[in-house]
Coordinates of C-alpha atoms in Angstrom, one line a residue:
M1 CA 69.5 14.4 -22.7
T2 CA 67.9 14.2 -26.1
E3 CA 67.2 17.9 -28.9
R4 CA 63.6 16.9 -28.8
T5 CA 63.3 16.7 -25.3
R6 CA 65.6 19.9 -24.1
R7 CA 63.0 22.1 -26.5
F8 CA 59.8 20.1 -25.4
P9 CA 59.8 22.4 -22.0
T10 CA 60.6 25.6 -23.2
Q11 CA 57.7 25.2 -25.6
A12 CA 55.3 24.0 -23.4
R13 CA 56.5 27.1 -21.1
A14 CA 55.9 29.2 -24.1
A15 CA 52.8 28.0 -24.2
S16 CA 51.6 28.5 -21.7
T17 CA 52.7 31.9 -21.7
V18 CA 50.7 32.7 -24.2
E19 CA 47.9 31.1 -22.8
A20 CA 48.2 33.7 -19.4
I21 CA 48.5 36.3 -21.8
L22 CA 44.9 36.2 -23.5
D23 CA 43.3 34.9 -20.0
A24 CA 44.6 38.0 -18.5
T25 CA 43.7 40.4 -21.8
F26 CA 39.7 38.6 -21.2
Q27 CA 39.7 39.4 -17.2
L28 CA 41.2 43.1 -17.8
L29 CA 38.5 44.1 -21.4
E30 CA 35.8 41.9 -19.5
E31 CA 36.6 45.0 -16.3
T32 CA 38.2 47.6 -17.9
G33 CA 36.7 47.3 -21.7
F34 CA 39.2 48.0 -24.9
E35 CA 39.4 51.2 -24.5
T36 CA 41.6 51.0 -21.9
L37 CA 43.4 48.4 -22.3
T38 CA 47.2 48.3 -22.2
T39 CA 50.2 45.7 -23.1
N40 CA 51.5 47.2 -19.4
H41 CA 48.3 46.2 -18.3
I42 CA 48.4 42.5 -19.6
A43 CA 51.4 42.1 -18.8
A44 CA 51.2 42.1 -14.9
R45 CA 47.4 40.5 -14.8
A46 CA 49.2 37.5 -16.4
G47 CA 52.4 38.0 -14.2
V48 CA 54.8 38.6 -17.3
S49 CA 57.4 40.9 -17.7
I50 CA 56.4 43.7 -20.8
G51 CA 59.4 42.1 -22.8
T52 CA 58.2 38.9 -22.6
L53 CA 55.0 39.9 -23.5
Y54 CA 56.1 41.7 -27.1
Q55 CA 58.1 38.9 -27.2
Y56 CA 55.3 37.0 -28.7
F57 CA 53.0 40.1 -29.7
A58 CA 53.5 43.5 -31.6
D59 CA 50.8 44.7 -29.4
K60 CA 47.2 45.0 -28.0
N61 CA 45.5 44.2 -31.2
D62 CA 47.1 41.6 -31.9
I63 CA 47.0 40.2 -28.7
L64 CA 43.1 39.6 -30.0
A65 CA 43.5 39.4 -33.4
A66 CA 45.2 36.2 -31.4
M67 CA 42.2 35.7 -29.1
A68 CA 40.0 35.9 -31.8
Q69 CA 41.5 33.5 -34.4
Q70 CA 41.7 30.8 -31.4
R71 CA 37.6 30.9 -30.6
A72 CA 37.2 31.1 -35.1
E73 CA 39.4 28.4 -34.7
K74 CA 37.3 26.5 -32.1
V75 CA 33.7 26.7 -33.3
R76 CA 34.7 26.6 -36.6
D77 CA 35.8 22.7 -35.6
S78 CA 32.9 22.4 -33.1
I79 CA 29.9 22.9 -36.4
A80 CA 32.4 20.9 -38.8
A81 CA 32.0 18.3 -36.1
M82 CA 28.0 18.6 -35.5
L83 CA 28.1 18.1 -39.2
I84 CA 29.9 14.8 -39.5
E85 CA 28.6 13.1 -36.6
Q86 CA 24.6 14.4 -37.4
P87 CA 24.1 15.3 -40.3
N88 CA 21.3 16.1 -40.2
L89 CA 20.4 17.9 -37.6
G90 CA 16.8 18.3 -36.2
S91 CA 17.3 22.6 -36.4
V92 CA 20.2 24.6 -36.8
R93 CA 20.5 26.2 -33.2
P94 CA 22.8 23.8 -32.1
I95 CA 25.2 25.5 -35.0
V96 CA 23.4 29.1 -34.3
R97 CA 24.5 29.1 -30.5
A98 CA 28.2 27.3 -30.6
L99 CA 28.5 30.5 -33.2
M100 CA 26.4 33.4 -31.4
N101 CA 28.8 31.7 -28.3
G102 CA 32.0 30.9 -29.9
F103 CA 32.8 34.4 -29.0
E104 CA 32.1 34.9 -25.1
G105 CA 32.2 37.7 -23.0
S106 CA 29.7 41.0 -22.8
P107 CA 29.0 43.0 -26.1
G108 CA 32.4 45.4 -25.6
T109 CA 34.5 42.0 -25.6
R110 CA 33.1 40.9 -28.5
H111 CA 32.4 43.9 -30.4
A112 CA 36.4 43.4 -30.3
L113 CA 37.8 40.4 -31.1
L114 CA 35.5 40.4 -33.9
G115 CA 37.1 44.3 -34.4
A116 CA 40.5 42.3 -34.5
L117 CA 39.9 38.9 -36.3
F118 CA 38.5 40.8 -39.5
S119 CA 41.1 44.0 -38.5
K120 CA 43.5 42.2 -42.4
G121 CA 40.1 42.3 -43.9
D122 CA 37.4 40.2 -44.8
E123 CA 39.3 38.0 -46.3
V124 CA 39.5 36.2 -43.0
L125 CA 35.9 34.7 -43.1
Y126 CA 37.3 33.5 -46.2
R127 CA 39.8 31.4 -44.7
H128 CA 37.5 30.0 -42.5
H129 CA 34.8 29.2 -45.3
E130 CA 37.7 27.0 -46.9
L131 CA 38.8 26.1 -43.7
F132 CA 35.0 24.3 -43.3
L133 CA 34.2 23.1 -46.2
A134 CA 38.3 21.0 -46.7
A135 CA 37.1 19.8 -42.8
I136 CA 33.5 18.5 -43.4
A137 CA 34.0 17.5 -47.5
G138 CA 33.6 13.5 -47.6
K139 CA 33.0 13.2 -44.4
A140 CA 29.1 15.1 -43.5
Q141 CA 26.4 13.4 -45.1
L142 CA 24.6 16.7 -45.5
D143 CA 20.2 16.0 -47.4
I144 CA 21.5 18.9 -49.7
E145 CA 23.4 19.7 -52.3
L146 CA 26.3 22.0 -50.9
T147 CA 27.2 24.2 -54.0
P148 CA 29.8 26.6 -53.4
E149 CA 26.9 29.5 -53.9
R150 CA 24.6 27.5 -51.2
A151 CA 28.1 27.2 -48.9
F152 CA 28.7 31.2 -49.1
I153 CA 25.1 31.7 -48.8
L154 CA 25.4 29.1 -45.5
T155 CA 28.3 30.3 -43.6
H156 CA 28.8 33.7 -44.3
A157 CA 25.1 35.2 -43.2
A158 CA 24.6 34.2 -39.1
V159 CA 28.2 35.3 -39.5
S160 CA 28.3 38.7 -41.1
L161 CA 25.6 39.6 -39.3
L162 CA 26.3 38.9 -35.5
R163 CA 29.2 40.8 -36.9
A164 CA 27.4 43.4 -37.4
S165 CA 25.6 43.3 -34.3
A166 CA 28.1 43.7 -32.3
A167 CA 29.6 46.2 -33.6
E168 CA 25.4 48.0 -33.4
Q169 CA 26.0 47.5 -29.4
D170 CA 23.0 50.6 -29.4
L171 CA 20.9 47.9 -31.1
A172 CA 20.5 47.1 -27.5
L173 CA 18.9 43.2 -29.3
D174 CA 17.9 40.3 -27.4
P175 CA 20.2 37.5 -27.8
E176 CA 17.5 34.9 -27.1
A177 CA 15.6 36.6 -29.8
L178 CA 18.7 37.8 -31.6
E179 CA 19.3 33.3 -31.8
D180 CA 16.2 32.7 -32.7
E181 CA 15.6 35.0 -35.2
L182 CA 18.9 33.7 -36.8
V183 CA 17.6 30.2 -36.3
R184 CA 14.3 31.5 -38.8
L185 CA 16.6 33.2 -41.0
M186 CA 19.2 29.9 -41.9
E187 CA 15.8 27.1 -41.6
A188 CA 13.9 28.9 -43.7
Y189 CA 17.5 29.3 -46.6
L190 CA 17.7 25.2 -45.7
A191 CA 13.9 24.9 -46.2
A192 CA 14.2 26.3 -49.5
L193 CA 16.3 24.1 -51.2
R194 CA 15.3 21.2 -50.4
T195 CA 12.3 22.6 -52.0
A196 CA 14.4 22.9 -55.4

């Protein structure tokens, strides 16, 4: 048996264990919220020992950050694919919807995940911004010139507003109305760019 063959099951098991931990964390966040979430509860729900959990994650915030990063990557990749496949979308609604639905769950869950994503600072958004631009470079044929300033506004405006809406849960913003307003904002900016 080759070394590669011996390692693969271990890697697959490790990936399966990590996914079980992430799934258990999401379930517990939805059921009981962030305040009562503990690594012991997560390990029990995932069906792993607490020692196994600590082999992969330092604490519950580390788990939340991994969950948030995973979701952010999926959103980023799906939006890049949209722009590459259909560079001149009739509306930005699919992009706004992808951003809004990328962090599924209750408002409390979204707040916990977005908080964890940005817990190491706002450079997280910068890294995703750079990776997004690299993913579409030379592949997406957009109908506007995407200068660094315009790309900054387009990638940061909606994300920053969604982050604020998750943090300000007392406002009880209606998700459908918020989506409509974000679409209006982004489409007005794009329309202004097209006539500039």
